[in-house]
Short mmCIF file of C-alpha atoms in Angstrom, two decimals:
data_model
loop_
_atom_site.label_atom_id
_atom_site.label_comp_id
_atom_site.label_asym_id
_atom_site.label_seq_id
_atom_site.Cartn_x
_atom_site.Cartn_y
_atom_site.Cartn_z
CA MET L 1 5.66 -32.05 26.12
CA LYS L 2 8.04 -32.92 23.30
CA THR L 3 11.49 -31.54 22.73
CA ARG L 4 11.77 -29.16 19.77
CA THR L 5 14.47 -26.99 18.29
CA GLY L 6 14.04 -23.24 18.39
CA GLY L 7 13.38 -23.34 14.64
CA GLN L 8 10.63 -25.92 15.09
CA VAL L 9 9.06 -23.94 17.93
CA LEU L 10 9.03 -20.82 15.74
CA VAL L 11 7.34 -22.60 12.83
CA ASP L 12 4.76 -24.10 15.21
CA GLN L 13 3.95 -20.58 16.42
CA LEU L 14 3.49 -19.34 12.85
CA LEU L 15 0.93 -22.08 12.27
CA LEU L 16 -0.72 -21.52 15.65
CA HIS L 17 -1.27 -17.84 14.87
CA GLY L 18 -2.83 -18.56 11.47
CA ALA L 19 0.05 -17.74 9.14
CA ASP L 20 -0.26 -19.67 5.89
CA CYS L 21 2.74 -18.41 3.91
CA ALA L 22 5.97 -16.45 4.03
CA TYR L 23 8.13 -14.65 1.49
CA CYS L 24 11.88 -15.10 1.67
CA VAL L 25 15.31 -15.16 0.19
CA PRO L 26 16.92 -18.19 1.89
CA GLY L 27 19.99 -17.77 4.05
CA GLU L 28 22.29 -19.99 6.09
CA SER L 29 21.55 -18.01 9.24
CA TYR L 30 18.04 -19.45 9.55
CA LEU L 31 18.47 -22.93 8.10
CA GLU L 32 16.66 -24.47 11.09
CA VAL L 33 13.53 -22.51 10.24
CA LEU L 34 13.73 -23.56 6.59
CA ASP L 35 14.20 -27.17 7.68
CA ALA L 36 11.20 -27.03 10.03
CA LEU L 37 9.07 -25.59 7.22
CA HIS L 38 9.88 -28.66 5.12
CA ASP L 39 7.71 -30.73 7.47
CA VAL L 40 4.63 -28.49 7.14
CA ARG L 41 4.54 -27.99 3.37
CA ASP L 42 0.92 -29.15 3.31
CA ARG L 43 -0.09 -26.29 5.62
CA PHE L 44 2.37 -23.51 4.85
CA THR L 45 3.70 -22.13 1.58
CA LEU L 46 7.17 -20.63 1.31
CA TYR L 47 7.63 -18.26 -1.64
CA ASN L 48 11.29 -17.70 -2.49
CA ALA L 49 11.66 -14.26 -4.04
CA ARG L 50 14.53 -12.98 -6.18
CA HIS L 51 15.52 -10.10 -3.90
CA GLU L 52 14.95 -9.34 -0.23
CA ALA L 53 13.28 -6.01 -1.09
CA GLY L 54 10.85 -7.93 -3.28
CA ALA L 55 10.17 -10.46 -0.51
CA ALA L 56 9.52 -7.67 2.00
CA ASP L 57 7.23 -5.83 -0.44
CA MET L 58 5.29 -9.05 -1.02
CA ALA L 59 4.82 -9.54 2.72
CA GLU L 60 3.68 -5.93 3.10
CA ALA L 61 1.16 -6.30 0.26
CA TYR L 62 -0.15 -9.52 1.84
CA GLY L 63 -0.69 -7.59 5.09
CA LYS L 64 -2.66 -4.91 3.26
CA LEU L 65 -4.82 -7.46 1.45
CA THR L 66 -5.63 -9.71 4.41
CA GLY L 67 -5.29 -7.57 7.53
CA ARG L 68 -3.03 -10.34 8.92
CA PRO L 69 0.73 -9.94 9.33
CA GLY L 70 2.67 -10.67 6.17
CA ILE L 71 5.67 -12.83 7.06
CA CYS L 72 9.08 -12.14 5.53
CA MET L 73 12.25 -14.14 6.23
CA VAL L 74 15.73 -12.90 5.33
CA THR L 75 19.29 -13.56 6.32
CA ARG L 76 21.54 -11.30 8.34
CA GLY L 77 23.48 -8.25 7.16
CA PRO L 78 22.82 -7.55 3.47
CA GLY L 79 19.55 -9.49 3.52
CA ALA L 80 18.14 -7.44 6.36
CA CYS L 81 19.40 -4.17 4.86
CA GLN L 82 17.67 -4.89 1.56
CA ALA L 83 14.44 -5.87 3.31
CA ALA L 84 14.41 -2.58 5.23
CA VAL L 85 12.51 -0.89 2.40
CA GLY L 86 9.49 -3.12 3.05
CA VAL L 87 9.63 -2.37 6.77
CA HIS L 88 9.64 1.37 6.06
CA ILE L 89 6.63 0.97 3.76
CA ALA L 90 4.77 -1.07 6.38
CA TYR L 91 5.49 1.55 9.02
CA GLN L 92 4.32 4.56 7.02
CA ASP L 93 1.39 2.64 5.50
CA SER L 94 0.33 1.13 8.87
CA THR L 95 0.48 -2.44 7.55
CA PRO L 96 0.79 -5.54 9.77
CA MET L 97 4.05 -7.33 8.96
CA ILE L 98 6.64 -9.48 10.72
CA LEU L 99 10.24 -9.58 9.47
CA LEU L 100 12.26 -12.53 10.78
CA VAL L 101 16.01 -11.97 10.42
CA GLY L 102 18.64 -14.67 10.81
CA GLN L 103 21.34 -13.41 13.16
CA VAL L 104 24.92 -14.34 13.99
CA GLY L 105 25.48 -16.81 16.81
CA ARG L 106 25.28 -15.52 20.36
CA GLY L 107 28.89 -16.48 21.07
CA THR L 108 30.27 -14.20 18.35
CA MET L 109 28.16 -11.10 18.96
CA ASP L 110 29.69 -7.67 19.59
CA ARG L 111 32.83 -8.55 17.62
CA GLU L 112 31.60 -7.24 14.26
CA SER L 113 31.43 -10.84 13.15
CA PHE L 114 30.48 -11.78 9.62
CA GLN L 115 27.42 -9.74 8.56
CA GLU L 116 26.65 -8.70 12.15
CA ILE L 117 24.21 -5.84 12.80
CA ASP L 118 22.20 -5.00 15.91
CA TYR L 119 18.71 -5.09 14.41
CA ARG L 120 17.13 -3.57 17.49
CA GLN L 121 19.06 -0.38 16.79
CA MET L 122 18.78 -0.61 13.02
CA PHE L 123 15.01 -1.10 12.85
CA GLY L 124 13.99 0.67 16.06
CA PRO L 125 12.95 3.95 14.33
CA VAL L 126 11.00 2.25 11.50
CA ALA L 127 9.27 -0.64 13.29
CA LYS L 128 6.61 -0.79 15.96
CA TRP L 129 8.82 -3.23 17.84
CA ALA L 130 12.29 -4.60 17.14
CA ALA L 131 13.71 -7.35 19.35
CA GLN L 132 16.03 -10.35 19.44
CA ILE L 133 15.14 -13.81 20.76
CA ASP L 134 18.13 -15.10 22.69
CA ASP L 135 16.37 -18.01 24.44
CA ALA L 136 14.55 -20.68 22.42
CA ALA L 137 12.21 -21.27 25.36
CA ARG L 138 10.87 -17.73 24.90
CA VAL L 139 10.02 -18.09 21.20
CA PRO L 140 6.27 -18.59 21.90
CA GLU L 141 6.22 -15.47 24.07
CA TYR L 142 8.00 -13.29 21.51
CA MET L 143 5.98 -14.57 18.56
CA ALA L 144 2.63 -14.05 20.30
CA ARG L 145 3.65 -10.51 21.16
CA ALA L 146 4.85 -9.91 17.58
CA PHE L 147 1.50 -10.88 16.07
CA ARG L 148 -0.41 -8.81 18.61
CA VAL L 149 1.78 -5.71 18.24
CA ALA L 150 1.68 -5.89 14.43
CA THR L 151 -2.13 -5.91 14.34
CA SER L 152 -3.24 -3.88 17.36
CA GLY L 153 -3.93 -0.16 17.49
CA ARG L 154 -2.18 1.38 14.51
CA PRO L 155 -0.89 -1.71 12.66
CA GLY L 156 2.73 -1.88 11.61
CA PRO L 157 5.89 -3.94 11.23
CA VAL L 158 7.67 -6.01 13.86
CA VAL L 159 11.28 -7.17 13.42
CA LEU L 160 12.65 -10.18 15.30
CA ALA L 161 16.31 -11.22 15.10
CA LEU L 162 16.98 -14.94 15.42
CA PRO L 163 20.54 -15.96 16.45
CA GLU L 164 21.35 -19.05 14.43
CA ASP L 165 22.54 -21.09 17.42
CA MET L 166 19.34 -20.24 19.31
CA LEU L 167 17.39 -21.85 16.49
CA THR L 168 19.28 -25.13 17.00
CA ASP L 169 18.79 -25.25 20.79
CA ALA L 170 16.47 -28.08 21.91
CA VAL L 171 13.84 -27.04 24.45
CA GLU L 172 10.61 -28.19 26.03
CA VAL L 173 8.18 -25.30 26.04
CA ALA L 174 4.41 -24.82 25.78
CA ASP L 175 2.89 -22.99 22.83
CA ALA L 176 1.22 -19.61 23.28
CA GLN L 177 -2.48 -19.00 22.80
CA PRO L 178 -3.51 -17.79 19.32
CA TYR L 179 -3.27 -14.02 19.18
CA ALA L 180 -6.19 -11.63 18.94
CA PRO L 181 -5.63 -7.98 17.98
CA THR L 182 -6.69 -5.23 20.34
CA GLN L 183 -8.55 -2.34 18.74
CA ALA L 184 -10.44 0.58 20.23
CA ALA L 185 -14.02 1.21 19.10
CA LEU L 186 -16.50 4.08 19.35
CA SER L 187 -18.71 3.93 22.41
CA GLU L 188 -22.34 5.01 22.19
CA ALA L 189 -21.46 8.27 23.87
CA GLN L 190 -18.59 8.93 21.46
CA ALA L 191 -20.78 8.14 18.45
CA ASP L 192 -23.32 10.62 19.85
CA ALA L 193 -20.55 13.21 20.16
CA VAL L 194 -19.52 12.73 16.51
CA ILE L 195 -23.10 13.20 15.34
CA ALA L 196 -23.48 16.28 17.56
CA ALA L 197 -20.30 17.79 16.11
CA LEU L 198 -21.69 17.30 12.60
CA GLU L 199 -25.04 18.86 13.44
CA GLY L 200 -25.70 22.10 11.59
CA ALA L 201 -22.71 21.79 9.25
CA GLU L 202 -23.48 23.54 5.97
CA ARG L 203 -20.44 22.31 4.03
CA PRO L 204 -19.37 19.02 5.63
CA LEU L 205 -16.83 16.59 4.22
CA ILE L 206 -15.73 13.12 5.29
CA LEU L 207 -12.06 12.32 4.70
CA ALA L 208 -11.50 8.55 4.97
CA GLY L 209 -8.32 6.55 4.76
CA GLY L 210 -5.66 4.83 6.79
CA PRO L 211 -5.50 1.18 7.83
CA GLY L 212 -7.99 -1.33 9.19
CA TRP L 213 -10.77 -1.11 6.64
CA THR L 214 -12.67 -4.31 5.94
CA ASP L 215 -15.25 -4.79 3.20
CA GLU L 216 -17.90 -4.56 5.93
CA GLY L 217 -16.42 -1.32 7.23
CA ALA L 218 -16.24 0.20 3.75
CA GLU L 219 -19.88 -0.70 3.14
CA ALA L 220 -20.90 0.83 6.49
CA LEU L 221 -19.09 4.06 5.60
CA ARG L 222 -20.84 4.24 2.23
CA HIS L 223 -24.23 3.60 3.87
CA PHE L 224 -23.67 6.33 6.50
CA ALA L 225 -22.59 8.88 3.90
CA GLU L 226 -25.37 8.11 1.44
CA ALA L 227 -28.08 8.12 4.11
CA ASN L 228 -26.96 11.56 5.26
CA ASP L 229 -25.91 13.00 1.88
CA LEU L 230 -22.36 13.55 3.12
CA PRO L 231 -19.58 13.86 0.52
CA ILE L 232 -16.55 11.61 1.00
CA ALA L 233 -12.98 12.10 -0.16
CA THR L 234 -10.13 9.70 0.53
CA SER L 235 -6.55 10.14 1.62
CA PHE L 236 -3.54 9.23 -0.55
CA ARG L 237 -3.86 5.78 -2.15
CA ARG L 238 -6.88 4.75 -0.08
CA GLN L 239 -9.43 5.21 -2.87
CA ASP L 240 -10.85 1.70 -2.39
CA VAL L 241 -12.27 2.68 1.02
CA ILE L 242 -15.43 3.94 -0.73
CA ASP L 243 -17.09 2.82 -3.93
CA ASN L 244 -16.05 5.53 -6.40
CA ARG L 245 -19.32 4.97 -8.31
CA SER L 246 -21.35 6.20 -5.35
CA ASP L 247 -22.74 9.72 -5.68
CA VAL L 248 -21.12 10.65 -2.36
CA TYR L 249 -17.54 10.02 -3.56
CA VAL L 250 -15.86 13.28 -4.56
CA GLY L 251 -12.16 12.48 -5.12
CA ASP L 252 -8.89 11.83 -3.34
CA PHE L 253 -6.25 13.96 -1.69
CA GLY L 254 -3.30 12.27 -3.36
CA THR L 255 -0.33 13.43 -5.40
CA GLY L 256 -2.63 14.37 -8.27
CA VAL L 257 -5.47 15.92 -6.27
CA ALA L 258 -7.91 17.88 -8.40
CA PRO L 259 -7.46 21.66 -8.01
CA SER L 260 -11.23 21.94 -7.57
CA LEU L 261 -11.14 19.62 -4.53
CA VAL L 262 -8.36 21.64 -2.90
CA LYS L 263 -10.44 24.76 -3.45
CA ARG L 264 -13.53 23.13 -1.92
CA LEU L 265 -11.59 21.97 1.15
CA ALA L 266 -11.03 25.64 2.00
CA GLU L 267 -14.84 26.07 1.96
CA VAL L 268 -15.54 23.08 4.24
CA ASP L 269 -16.82 24.05 7.66
CA THR L 270 -16.79 20.58 9.29
CA LEU L 271 -14.28 17.87 8.42
CA LEU L 272 -14.84 14.33 9.72
CA VAL L 273 -11.58 12.39 9.39
CA ILE L 274 -11.91 8.62 9.78
CA GLY L 275 -8.72 6.57 9.79
CA ALA L 276 -6.45 8.98 7.91
CA ARG L 277 -3.34 10.46 9.54
CA LEU L 278 -3.60 13.89 7.91
CA GLY L 279 -0.05 13.40 6.68
CA GLU L 280 2.11 15.42 4.30
CA ILE L 281 0.72 14.15 0.98
CA THR L 282 -2.92 14.32 2.04
CA THR L 283 -2.51 17.93 3.23
CA LYS L 284 -0.15 19.10 0.45
CA THR L 285 2.78 19.56 2.84
CA TYR L 286 0.46 20.70 5.63
CA ALA L 287 -0.72 23.65 3.54
CA THR L 288 -4.41 22.90 2.89
CA LEU L 289 -5.22 22.83 6.61
CA SER L 290 -3.80 25.44 8.97
CA VAL L 291 -1.35 24.19 11.62
CA PRO L 292 -2.05 23.67 14.46
CA THR L 293 -5.68 24.80 14.42
CA PRO L 294 -7.54 24.41 11.10
CA ALA L 295 -10.21 26.87 10.10
CA GLN L 296 -12.53 23.87 9.69
CA ARG L 297 -14.08 22.13 12.67
CA VAL L 298 -12.13 18.84 12.64
CA ILE L 299 -13.40 15.58 14.09
CA HIS L 300 -10.48 13.15 14.01
CA ILE L 301 -11.03 9.43 14.53
CA HIS L 302 -7.84 7.37 14.40
CA CYS L 303 -6.73 3.99 15.73
CA ASP L 304 -3.65 5.50 17.41
CA PRO L 305 -4.41 8.04 20.17
CA ASP L 306 -0.90 9.47 19.76
CA GLU L 307 -1.74 10.47 16.19
CA ILE L 308 -4.67 12.63 17.24
CA GLY L 309 -3.41 16.17 17.76
CA ARG L 310 0.07 15.29 16.52
CA VAL L 311 -0.05 18.09 13.94
CA TYR L 312 -3.63 19.37 13.95
CA SER L 313 -5.63 20.18 17.06
CA PRO L 314 -9.11 18.71 16.49
CA HIS L 315 -12.43 19.97 17.80
CA LEU L 316 -13.08 16.33 18.77
CA GLY L 317 -10.54 13.49 18.82
CA ILE L 318 -11.44 9.84 19.37
CA ALA L 319 -9.30 6.70 19.33
CA SER L 320 -11.02 3.99 17.29
CA GLY L 321 -10.34 1.63 14.45
CA ALA L 322 -11.71 2.83 11.13
CA THR L 323 -14.03 -0.11 10.53
CA GLU L 324 -15.21 0.00 14.15
CA ALA L 325 -16.04 3.70 13.77
CA ALA L 326 -17.90 3.21 10.50
CA LEU L 327 -19.98 0.38 11.97
CA ALA L 328 -20.86 2.50 15.01
CA LEU L 329 -22.01 5.40 12.80
CA ALA L 330 -23.64 3.43 9.99
CA GLU L 331 -27.28 3.70 11.08
CA ARG L 332 -27.18 7.15 12.60
CA LYS L 333 -28.83 10.23 11.13
CA VAL L 334 -27.27 13.69 11.05
CA ALA L 335 -29.28 16.89 10.88
CA THR L 336 -26.82 19.03 8.97
CA GLY L 337 -27.58 22.40 7.48
CA ALA L 338 -26.18 21.32 4.14
CA SER L 339 -28.22 21.12 0.98
CA SER L 340 -27.76 18.43 -1.63
CA ASP L 341 -26.28 21.10 -3.87
CA TRP L 342 -23.04 21.04 -1.85
CA ARG L 343 -22.49 17.29 -2.27
CA ARG L 344 -23.68 17.39 -5.88
CA THR L 345 -21.27 20.19 -6.76
CA LEU L 346 -18.29 18.27 -5.39
CA ARG L 347 -19.42 15.10 -7.17
CA ASP L 348 -19.87 16.87 -10.51
CA GLU L 349 -16.42 18.40 -10.23
CA TYR L 350 -14.93 14.97 -9.50
CA LEU L 351 -16.68 13.40 -12.47
CA ALA L 352 -15.48 16.16 -14.77
CA ASP L 353 -11.91 15.81 -13.54
CA SER L 354 -11.91 12.02 -13.86
CA GLU L 355 -12.84 11.99 -17.54
CA PRO L 356 -9.65 11.67 -19.61
CA PRO L 357 -9.01 14.79 -21.72
CA PRO L 358 -8.32 14.21 -25.43
CA HIS L 359 -4.85 14.71 -26.86
CA ASP L 360 -3.02 13.85 -30.05
CA TYR L 361 -0.22 11.57 -28.80
CA PRO L 362 0.07 8.22 -30.64
CA LEU L 363 -0.72 6.40 -27.39
CA ASP L 364 -3.64 8.13 -25.70
CA MET L 365 -3.32 7.02 -22.07
CA GLY L 366 -6.69 8.55 -21.26
CA GLN L 367 -8.40 6.23 -23.72
CA ALA L 368 -6.26 3.35 -22.45
CA MET L 369 -7.55 4.03 -18.92
CA ALA L 370 -11.11 4.02 -20.27
CA ASP L 371 -10.36 0.55 -21.67
CA VAL L 372 -8.96 -0.59 -18.32
CA ARG L 373 -12.04 0.78 -16.58
CA ASP L 374 -14.27 -1.22 -18.94
CA LEU L 375 -12.36 -4.48 -18.63
CA LEU L 376 -11.35 -4.64 -14.96
CA PRO L 377 -13.02 -7.46 -13.02
CA GLU L 378 -15.06 -6.35 -10.02
CA ASP L 379 -12.54 -7.77 -7.55
CA CYS L 380 -9.32 -6.81 -9.35
CA VAL L 381 -6.29 -5.79 -7.29
CA VAL L 382 -4.51 -2.74 -8.73
CA THR L 383 -0.99 -2.22 -7.39
CA LEU L 384 0.76 1.12 -7.76
CA ASP L 385 4.45 1.97 -7.86
CA ALA L 386 5.98 5.38 -7.19
CA GLY L 387 5.89 7.87 -10.03
CA ASN L 388 3.77 10.14 -12.19
CA HIS L 389 2.54 7.22 -14.30
CA THR L 390 0.29 6.13 -11.42
CA GLY L 391 -1.65 9.36 -11.86
CA TRP L 392 -3.43 7.73 -14.79
CA ALA L 393 -4.83 4.99 -12.57
CA GLN L 394 -5.48 7.21 -9.55
CA ARG L 395 -7.27 9.89 -11.54
CA PHE L 396 -9.21 7.91 -14.14
CA LEU L 397 -10.01 4.46 -12.73
CA ARG L 398 -12.91 3.70 -10.38
CA PHE L 399 -12.02 1.89 -7.17
CA GLY L 400 -14.11 0.25 -4.48
CA ARG L 401 -14.58 -3.04 -2.65
CA PRO L 402 -14.25 -5.93 -3.40
CA GLY L 403 -11.59 -4.47 -5.74
CA ARG L 404 -8.47 -3.15 -4.05
CA GLN L 405 -5.93 -0.39 -4.55
CA ILE L 406 -2.56 -1.46 -3.13
CA GLY L 407 0.17 1.16 -3.25
CA SER L 408 2.99 2.46 -1.11
CA THR L 409 2.06 5.78 0.49
CA CYS L 410 5.73 6.42 1.24
CA GLY L 411 6.60 6.58 -2.47
CA SER L 412 8.86 3.54 -2.71
CA MET L 413 9.93 2.66 -6.26
CA GLY L 414 9.93 -1.03 -7.15
CA TYR L 415 6.85 -1.84 -5.07
CA ALA L 416 4.13 -2.54 -7.64
CA VAL L 417 5.52 -5.69 -9.29
CA PRO L 418 6.21 -7.68 -6.08
CA ALA L 419 2.88 -6.46 -4.65
CA ALA L 420 1.03 -7.72 -7.73
CA VAL L 421 2.90 -11.03 -7.54
CA ALA L 422 1.89 -11.39 -3.88
CA ALA L 423 -1.74 -10.56 -4.68
CA SER L 424 -1.79 -13.10 -7.50
CA LEU L 425 -0.23 -15.82 -5.33
CA GLN L 426 -2.55 -15.04 -2.42
CA ASN L 427 -5.57 -15.65 -4.68
CA PRO L 428 -4.69 -16.98 -8.16
CA GLU L 429 -8.32 -16.64 -9.28
CA ARG L 430 -8.25 -12.90 -8.63
CA GLN L 431 -6.64 -10.71 -11.27
CA ALA L 432 -3.82 -8.41 -10.16
CA ILE L 433 -2.54 -5.54 -12.31
CA ALA L 434 0.62 -3.56 -11.57
CA PHE L 435 1.23 0.01 -12.73
CA VAL L 436 4.98 0.63 -12.87
CA GLY L 437 7.41 2.93 -14.64
CA ASP L 438 10.49 1.87 -16.54
CA GLY L 439 12.70 2.89 -13.62
CA GLY L 440 10.65 1.07 -11.01
CA PHE L 441 10.36 -2.07 -13.13
CA GLN L 442 14.11 -2.40 -13.36
CA MET L 443 14.30 -2.39 -9.57
CA SER L 444 12.03 -5.40 -9.07
CA GLY L 445 10.93 -6.81 -12.44
CA ALA L 446 12.81 -10.05 -11.71
CA GLU L 447 9.97 -10.99 -9.36
CA LEU L 448 8.05 -12.00 -12.49
CA SER L 449 10.10 -15.18 -12.33
CA THR L 450 8.82 -15.68 -8.76
CA ALA L 451 5.30 -15.52 -10.18
CA VAL L 452 6.19 -18.03 -12.89
CA GLN L 453 7.72 -20.46 -10.39
CA HIS L 454 4.78 -20.38 -7.99
CA GLY L 455 1.85 -20.09 -10.39
CA GLY L 456 0.98 -16.38 -10.22
CA ARG L 457 -0.52 -14.55 -13.16
CA PRO L 458 -0.15 -10.78 -12.61
CA ILE L 459 -0.42 -8.29 -15.46
CA VAL L 460 2.25 -5.59 -15.45
CA LEU L 461 1.59 -2.32 -17.28
CA LEU L 462 5.07 -0.86 -17.80
CA PHE L 463 5.08 2.84 -18.67
CA ASN L 464 8.23 3.42 -20.70
CA ASN L 465 9.00 7.10 -21.21
CA ARG L 466 12.77 6.68 -20.82
CA THR L 467 13.02 8.98 -17.81
CA TYR L 468 12.55 9.10 -14.06
CA GLY L 469 9.35 11.02 -14.69
CA THR L 470 8.44 12.45 -11.29
CA ILE L 471 11.95 13.78 -10.68
CA ARG L 472 12.10 15.08 -14.25
CA MET L 473 8.86 16.98 -13.61
CA HIS L 474 10.28 18.62 -10.48
CA GLN L 475 13.54 19.26 -12.31
CA GLU L 476 11.83 21.02 -15.21
CA ARG L 477 9.72 23.04 -12.79
CA ASP L 478 12.65 24.22 -10.65
CA HIS L 479 15.49 24.12 -13.21
CA PRO L 480 13.97 24.25 -16.72
CA ARG L 481 15.95 22.62 -19.53
CA ARG L 482 18.72 21.55 -17.13
CA VAL L 483 18.22 17.79 -17.38
CA SER L 484 20.57 15.98 -15.02
CA GLY L 485 20.42 12.34 -13.96
CA THR L 486 16.84 11.68 -15.03
CA ASP L 487 17.26 10.16 -18.50
CA ILE L 488 17.22 6.35 -18.73
CA VAL L 489 18.62 4.02 -21.38
CA ASN L 490 16.37 0.98 -21.15
CA PRO L 491 16.92 -2.67 -22.05
CA ASP L 492 14.76 -4.67 -24.44
CA PHE L 493 11.79 -5.33 -22.16
CA GLY L 494 10.46 -7.99 -24.53
CA LEU L 495 13.61 -10.05 -24.15
CA LEU L 496 13.48 -9.57 -20.38
CA ALA L 497 9.89 -10.77 -20.25
CA GLN L 498 10.77 -13.79 -22.36
CA GLY L 499 13.70 -14.58 -20.08
CA TYR L 500 11.49 -14.39 -16.99
CA GLY L 501 8.87 -16.64 -18.61
CA ALA L 502 6.17 -13.99 -19.02
CA ALA L 503 4.04 -13.16 -22.04
CA TYR L 504 4.81 -9.80 -23.62
CA ALA L 505 3.22 -7.13 -25.77
CA GLN L 506 4.47 -3.70 -26.78
CA VAL L 507 1.92 -0.92 -27.26
CA THR L 508 2.88 2.21 -29.17
CA GLU L 509 -0.58 3.26 -30.44
CA THR L 510 -3.94 3.55 -28.73
CA ALA L 511 -5.66 0.91 -30.89
CA GLN L 512 -3.14 -1.72 -29.79
CA PHE L 513 -3.86 -1.44 -26.08
CA ARG L 514 -7.27 -3.02 -25.62
CA PRO L 515 -6.44 -6.23 -27.57
CA ALA L 516 -3.20 -6.55 -25.59
CA LEU L 517 -5.04 -6.21 -22.28
CA GLU L 518 -7.72 -8.71 -23.32
CA ALA L 519 -4.99 -11.20 -24.28
CA ALA L 520 -3.33 -10.66 -20.90
CA PHE L 521 -6.57 -11.46 -19.09
CA ALA L 522 -6.86 -14.69 -21.09
CA HIS L 523 -3.23 -15.75 -20.54
CA ASP L 524 -2.60 -18.34 -17.82
CA GLY L 525 0.56 -16.74 -16.49
CA PRO L 526 2.24 -13.36 -16.03
CA THR L 527 2.06 -10.77 -18.80
CA LEU L 528 4.19 -7.69 -19.33
CA ILE L 529 2.62 -4.94 -21.47
CA GLU L 530 5.08 -2.22 -22.38
CA LEU L 531 3.40 1.13 -22.96
CA VAL L 532 5.70 3.39 -24.96
CA THR L 533 4.69 6.87 -23.86
CA ASP L 534 5.94 10.34 -24.80
CA PRO L 535 8.09 11.91 -22.06
CA GLU L 536 6.62 15.28 -23.06
CA ARG L 537 3.36 14.16 -21.40
CA ILE L 538 5.04 14.18 -18.00
CA SER L 539 1.83 13.79 -15.94
CA THR L 540 -1.94 13.73 -16.36
CA ARG L 541 -2.08 17.50 -15.76
CA THR L 542 0.95 19.02 -17.45
CA THR L 543 3.66 18.72 -20.08
CA VAL L 544 7.37 19.46 -20.14
CA ALA L 545 6.70 22.43 -22.42
CA LYS L 546 4.28 23.95 -19.92
CA LEU L 547 6.76 23.45 -17.10
CA ARG L 548 9.32 25.30 -19.18
CA GLY L 549 6.86 28.11 -19.79
CA GLU L 550 6.59 27.29 -23.48
CA GLY L 551 2.90 26.48 -23.62
#
């Protein structure tokens, strides 16, 4: 058994557990880890981001795309604070992620030494597990547990603090065994119980979402629904769980849910929830389903048993991973009392709502989305920021595997650009497209230079309406004409793109969009397309004038 530093032991555990990359902003507090990574450059890629929030968002997006923990490395104090946004996203989105934080030396702790924070207290409420490794000989133990915790049950983030002097300690220690996640699955008896609970339903609906879906699981869900003529809706920003082109897909319960779908949910008699948490966005602030006992018969399948019954008391609750549940149900038949008219009605209403309405603005975003829909590769990754602009993608694009929809369900601005960079770096042959507003872009647009440095080629669609649009919408609704804090004076985005090393196009009229997008697909590098939109068109469903009662 050879002697290794704590930093070398940690890097060996990353490789042992199958990690192939990490996202970081370098810091002196974990130099030993950076030095150990120098020796494994042929097996492990280190992407140095421009901001710790960007690095954390990249790691979170990697976790969503692969189902394996995204690794983020940051320094102590300010670095960890700025990476906290990615940990919060990973927690609310149930994404496997490991944040490694350089820490002050053990001999100076509890003196408020330079940049000292107790990360166990700081991250305890927003991580599945937050710990500190004080003994280099225990690095294999802690790292094995971190990978297992991040991926088992309801996935989520783990935070490990690494005292800098621990990383320099020389130890002789054995490596751990490669981790394997632990996930519950439906038994035969439980699958029988689900089918029995669906029997006789006249207006059934499947609501699918949450973490843990593989391509195989998504295909099994589609097969089960189509074989039994069961309509499927998805939870917020999980639209890629089911092929939207299938006749059983009927829409999503996101921020821009169709009014017709909300109305139909009230008519549902049996609701089969697979993977989704039934959180605030999906239930419109817990208003579309009665708390604690819904009028609908609810069958709730979720990977975390503590989530079942947390808000809503189900008729039947089962702990199981989403993919595992879909595979167990895939070949089963359900004798419902529903006619095809029920599913067909919901599908027709979805199709009608997802066709862009005409309007007379110079840049018709509905037509632009039709162009995106035509040109998107089958396996394209679409990343979504926070804001009303994402309504255009969520309402009018068609999602489904192998394509992916990667967005923060906790509404974090600045997410889409780093997520698209991570997707492009994870698979450079696969196109990634970010939807981001002018406000969100200015929080993380510098990560385009990360893409340039490491060979990524994301396309960024920047919606420039010179306002924080979502907040402006709420402002106009609650306090009409009293604009306060929501106007933005923007920089020259073309000069910014040029400075970052990205191609650039500005689109002010509908006819300009398709050629710009085609050129972006052909460009071997990042492209920023600025879409100059009218702030009057504040969302896909309303205008400022309507919010003010003027139209």
